[in-house]
Amino acid sequence: MTIAERIMARRSSAGSVRFGVCKAMTVALLLSAPLGLHANVETPDVYEPVAPTIDQARANILIARQLQFTHFRDLGISDELSGDVFDAYLDYLDGQRIYLSQDDIAKFDKIRTQLGSALKTGQLQPGFDIYNLVQQRIIERLQFALETIDKGIDTLDFSANESILVDRSKADWESNAKALDDLWVKRIKNAVLAQRLNGAEDEAIVETLRRRYEGQLKRAYQARSEDAFQAYMNAFTGMWDPHTSYFSPRTSENFNINMSLSLEGIGAVLQSDNEYTKVVRLVPGGPASKQGQLEPADRIVSVAQEDEKPVNVIGWRLDEVVDLIRGPRNSTVTLEVIPANASDETITETIAIKRDEVKLEEQSASKDTIRLERGGKEYTIGVITIPTFYADFQAMQAGDPNYKSTTRDVRNLIAELEADGVDGLVMDLRNNGGGALHEANDLVGLFIDKGPTVQIRNANNDVQVLNDEDPSVAYDGPLVVLTNRMSASASEIFAGAIQDYGRGLVVGSQTFGKGTVQAVRPLNHGQLKITQSKFYRVSGGSTQHKGVIPDIEIPSRIDKTRIGEDALDHALPWDQIEAVPHTRYFDFSGIIDELRKRHEERFSTNPEFSLLQQEIDFLTKQRATDSVSLNLEERRAEHEQIERTRLTIANARRELKGQTPFESLEDLEDWQDQQAADLNSTDEELDFVIREGGHIMADMLDLDNRMASILDPQQFAAQSPAAAVTR
């Protein structure tokens, strides 16, 4: 009997059903205290296949109904969808195509077209059969890896002209087990080479690799029915859109803790990404954000507590990684991550983060000023930074008249800046992932008279329009809004409204493109997070997928091919509905070309912009690398070139600030560790993107003065950006 036949023949003796799929988009917010620790479990000799339960079958039927009848996207469960679910499921279980062979895939040819009808009726067994076979293959591969290491890494040949693909997600499946053996020898050689080049001795390399593979092997043997069900359901729900996902009872518990804002930990949002746990975003004001080394799209390899050995978490369930990273305040957790810009998966860095409470005041809006000169006139530019759209709901419900919120705080900051005599205002929404929708609505209202701010369309094509009902205006002067790829959701609503009203200019890079609204619905077993509506700008265009395109673009280090709505599989498309009547305060078309010209002239001569472009070029080249050499000498030359470039860029930045250059990359890394250990250290200097926002504002004001000197007052008021928004 084959493994697949044995798996299919097995049934639970406790009433499990003979039933029969992602990317698991489940997100966890690492803030709360630990829910539990991991017990040391003996690794069994034989893998025990998992089987579906009656509760899971019932939940599957409920999920299928919700998706078909209440999701924003009208998508039926068809044979075509069945094949897509099959492919998505395999992508989740073996995304790098390192466990299954073509021979294995052939075993499931008939299942490929049957998953859809099975999922309608709660027949889960086909999905579990696939899961069990993959787990068996994972065990076989890891056992092979351990056997290869036991033979001695000194027997591996690093002189041949060999290479290995960095990303195998689009590669063909290897033909059979023998071809997979050859691939895994290359993977081991790649891992050994990377650690040797980082200065590790062979004995330490063997210990590290053995610990890694043994940890993954242990997790494979400990597979649970719920693991298979969650992966299967997320492959299924992910067909509708990437933000629709199934939460297991355990994941639901984590989600509910997140929503209650028990804010103690490192402050990071994570999700499953094939075998890895990937950083989605950092919580403003949280320890990880303040520490500064962890970045979106980094993938976590291992986790270490204080004075303990690292625990390899490749292949772990998301909720277990969350438990391991959580911990009490003032304790330190050390993460080994594959940086988002790494050329291959063997390049890692270690990041120590002191856990702490995320304080509301550290997410609050803050202000600063910039003084710039144009044409012999000095301008004072106000800057307001908004890390998130927040509101203290408990204080609000308790009737506290002084409760904190984004809009209240910004109104106060504007008043303080106007008292200082600012000539213009820059709103910094970079890295603002959104938050309370009503705060975005109210914030727009600080800059316009009464009017619509955003449209929301549901699956029935019913459109709700949110309005600013308050005719008062907190600020009527010229405005610039800074955005980047991590500006999402509520940030996009605000930036889009300011752009549509002609109330100000949007400067920076294209935003994330998260223009959908989700609701969490209870099931008999876990919860379903489902997309039920979309956001649309007052001009009619959706913020979904496309985001907000800036009027003046500033390049960013963030890789748009990896981060953003349009980088996600099955994301809902951009579309548009009818615009709603709204005021147009100013048409910038008459001055935008001159503003862009001045910006580009500064860009071409500003050493900070030049350095940014140099770093972007370096990162782009690294990301474009599709394979790495397994020849020791070639690899060493590549490694040394990368280290030289990193050090050159870091020292160039230090020289711009008048600081002493680092003598070596080790000095740079030691300095980064020291900075990370001090959560109270802050960079008081405004970064150059904010300063460029100030320069663009000064250009607007300068153009105002020039126009005022040659036009009569009435003609000037009709054409001037500053006068047009001044009531």
Coordinates of N, CA, C and O in Angstrom, one line a residue, residues 291-355:
Q291 N 12.9 50.3 18.0 CA 14.2 49.7 17.9 C 14.8 49.9 16.5 O 16.0 50.1 16.4
G292 N 14.0 49.8 15.5 CA 14.4 50.2 14.1 C 15.0 49.2 13.2 O 15.2 49.6 12.0
Q293 N 15.3 48.0 13.6 CA 15.9 47.1 12.7 C 14.9 46.2 12.0 O 15.1 45.8 10.8
L294 N 13.8 45.7 12.7 CA 12.8 44.9 12.1 C 12.0 45.7 11.1 O 11.7 46.8 11.3
E295 N 11.8 45.1 9.9 CA 11.1 45.8 8.8 C 10.0 44.9 8.2 O 10.1 43.7 8.3
P296 N 9.0 45.5 7.6 CA 8.0 44.7 6.9 C 8.6 43.8 5.8 O 9.6 44.2 5.2
A297 N 8.1 42.6 5.7 CA 8.5 41.6 4.8 C 9.7 40.8 5.3 O 10.2 39.9 4.6
D298 N 10.3 41.2 6.4 CA 11.3 40.3 7.1 C 10.6 39.0 7.4 O 9.5 38.9 7.9
R299 N 11.4 37.9 7.3 CA 10.8 36.5 7.7 C 11.6 36.0 8.9 O 12.8 36.0 8.9
I300 N 10.9 35.5 9.9 CA 11.5 35.0 11.1 C 12.0 33.6 11.0 O 11.2 32.7 10.6
V301 N 13.2 33.4 11.3 CA 13.9 32.0 11.3 C 13.9 31.4 12.7 O 13.6 30.2 12.8
S302 N 14.3 32.2 13.7 CA 14.4 31.6 15.0 C 14.0 32.7 16.1 O 14.1 33.9 15.8
V303 N 13.7 32.2 17.3 CA 13.3 33.1 18.4 C 14.1 32.6 19.6 O 14.1 31.4 19.9
A304 N 14.7 33.6 20.3 CA 15.5 33.2 21.5 C 15.0 34.1 22.7 O 14.9 35.3 22.5
Q305 N 14.8 33.5 23.8 CA 14.6 34.2 25.1 C 15.9 34.6 25.7 O 17.0 34.2 25.2
E306 N 15.8 35.4 26.7 CA 17.1 35.9 27.4 C 17.9 34.7 27.9 O 17.4 33.8 28.5
D307 N 19.2 34.6 27.5 CA 20.1 33.6 28.0 C 19.7 32.2 27.6 O 20.1 31.2 28.3
E308 N 18.9 32.1 26.6 CA 18.5 30.7 26.1 C 18.9 30.6 24.6 O 19.1 31.6 23.9
K309 N 19.1 29.3 24.2 CA 19.4 29.1 22.8 C 18.2 29.4 21.9 O 17.1 29.3 22.3
P310 N 18.5 29.8 20.7 CA 17.5 30.1 19.7 C 16.6 28.9 19.4 O 17.2 27.7 19.3
V311 N 15.3 29.1 19.2 CA 14.4 28.0 18.8 C 14.1 28.3 17.3 O 13.5 29.3 17.0
N312 N 14.4 27.3 16.4 CA 14.1 27.5 15.0 C 12.6 27.4 14.8 O 12.0 26.4 15.3
V313 N 12.0 28.3 14.2 CA 10.5 28.3 14.0 C 10.1 28.2 12.6 O 8.9 28.4 12.3
I314 N 10.9 27.8 11.7 CA 10.5 27.5 10.3 C 9.6 26.3 10.3 O 9.9 25.3 10.9
G315 N 8.4 26.5 9.7 CA 7.5 25.4 9.6 C 6.5 25.4 10.8 O 5.6 24.6 10.9
W316 N 6.7 26.3 11.8 CA 5.8 26.4 12.9 C 4.5 27.0 12.6 O 4.4 27.8 11.6
R317 N 3.5 26.7 13.4 CA 2.2 27.4 13.2 C 2.3 28.8 13.7 O 3.1 29.1 14.6
L318 N 1.5 29.7 13.1 CA 1.6 31.1 13.4 C 1.3 31.4 14.9 O 2.0 32.1 15.6
D319 N 0.3 30.7 15.5 CA 0.0 31.0 16.9 C 1.1 30.5 17.8 O 1.3 31.2 18.9
E320 N 1.8 29.5 17.4 CA 2.9 29.1 18.3 C 4.1 30.0 18.2 O 4.8 30.3 19.2
V321 N 4.4 30.6 17.0 CA 5.4 31.6 16.9 C 5.0 32.8 17.7 O 5.8 33.4 18.4
V322 N 3.7 33.2 17.7 CA 3.2 34.3 18.5 C 3.5 34.1 20.0 O 4.0 35.0 20.7
D323 N 3.1 32.9 20.4 CA 3.4 32.6 21.9 C 4.8 32.7 22.3 O 5.1 33.2 23.4
L324 N 5.7 32.3 21.4 CA 7.1 32.3 21.7 C 7.7 33.7 21.7 O 8.6 34.0 22.5
I325 N 7.2 34.6 20.9 CA 7.7 36.0 20.8 C 7.1 36.8 21.9 O 7.7 37.7 22.5
R326 N 5.8 36.6 22.3 CA 5.2 37.3 23.4 C 6.0 37.1 24.7 O 6.7 36.1 24.9
G327 N 5.8 38.1 25.6 CA 6.5 37.9 26.9 C 6.3 39.1 27.8 O 5.7 40.2 27.3
P328 N 6.7 39.1 29.0 CA 6.5 40.2 29.9 C 7.4 41.4 29.6 O 8.4 41.3 28.9
R329 N 6.9 42.5 30.0 CA 7.5 43.8 29.8 C 8.9 43.8 30.4 O 9.2 43.2 31.4
N330 N 9.8 44.5 29.7 CA 11.3 44.7 30.0 C 12.1 43.4 29.8 O 13.3 43.4 30.0
S331 N 11.5 42.3 29.4 CA 12.3 41.1 29.0 C 12.7 41.3 27.5 O 12.1 42.1 26.8
T332 N 13.7 40.6 27.1 CA 14.3 40.7 25.7 C 14.0 39.4 24.9 O 14.3 38.3 25.4
V333 N 13.6 39.6 23.7 CA 13.4 38.5 22.8 C 14.3 38.8 21.6 O 14.4 39.9 21.1
T334 N 15.0 37.8 21.1 CA 15.9 37.9 20.0 C 15.4 37.2 18.8 O 15.2 36.0 18.9
L335 N 15.2 37.9 17.7 CA 14.7 37.3 16.5 C 15.8 37.1 15.5 O 16.6 38.1 15.2
E336 N 16.0 36.0 14.8 CA 16.8 35.8 13.7 C 15.9 35.9 12.5 O 14.9 35.1 12.4
V337 N 16.2 36.8 11.6 CA 15.3 37.1 10.4 C 16.0 37.0 9.1 O 17.2 37.3 9.1
I338 N 15.3 36.7 8.1 CA 15.8 36.9 6.7 C 15.3 38.2 6.3 O 14.1 38.5 6.2
P339 N 16.2 39.2 6.1 CA 15.8 40.6 5.8 C 15.0 40.6 4.4 O 15.2 39.7 3.6
A340 N 14.1 41.5 4.3 CA 13.2 41.6 3.1 C 14.1 41.8 1.9 O 13.7 41.3 0.8
N341 N 15.3 42.4 2.0 CA 16.1 42.7 0.9 C 17.2 41.6 0.7 O 18.1 41.8 -0.1
A342 N 17.1 40.5 1.4 CA 18.2 39.5 1.3 C 18.1 38.8 -0.1 O 17.1 38.6 -0.6
S343 N 19.3 38.5 -0.6 CA 19.4 37.9 -1.9 C 19.0 36.5 -1.9 O 18.7 35.9 -2.9
D344 N 19.1 35.8 -0.7 CA 18.6 34.4 -0.6 C 18.3 34.1 0.8 O 18.6 34.9 1.7
E345 N 17.7 33.0 1.1 CA 17.2 32.6 2.4 C 18.2 32.3 3.4 O 17.9 32.1 4.6
T346 N 19.4 32.2 3.0 CA 20.5 31.8 4.0 C 21.1 33.1 4.6 O 21.9 33.0 5.6
I347 N 20.8 34.3 4.1 CA 21.3 35.5 4.7 C 20.3 36.0 5.8 O 19.2 36.2 5.6
T348 N 20.8 36.0 7.0 CA 20.0 36.4 8.2 C 20.7 37.4 9.0 O 21.9 37.6 8.9
E349 N 19.9 38.1 9.8 CA 20.5 39.0 10.8 C 19.7 38.8 12.1 O 18.6 38.3 12.1
T350 N 20.4 39.1 13.2 CA 19.8 38.9 14.6 C 19.4 40.2 15.1 O 20.2 41.2 15.1
I351 N 18.2 40.3 15.7 CA 17.6 41.5 16.2 C 17.1 41.3 17.6 O 16.2 40.4 17.8
A352 N 17.7 42.0 18.6 CA 17.2 41.9 20.0 C 16.2 43.0 20.3 O 16.5 44.2 20.0
I353 N 15.1 42.7 20.8 CA 14.0 43.7 21.0 C 13.6 43.5 22.5 O 13.2 42.4 22.9
K354 N 13.6 44.6 23.2 CA 13.1 44.6 24.6 C 11.6 44.8 24.6 O 11.1 45.8 24.1
R355 N 10.9 43.9 25.1 CA 9.4 44.0 25.2 C 9.0 45.1 26.1 O 9.6 45.4 27.1

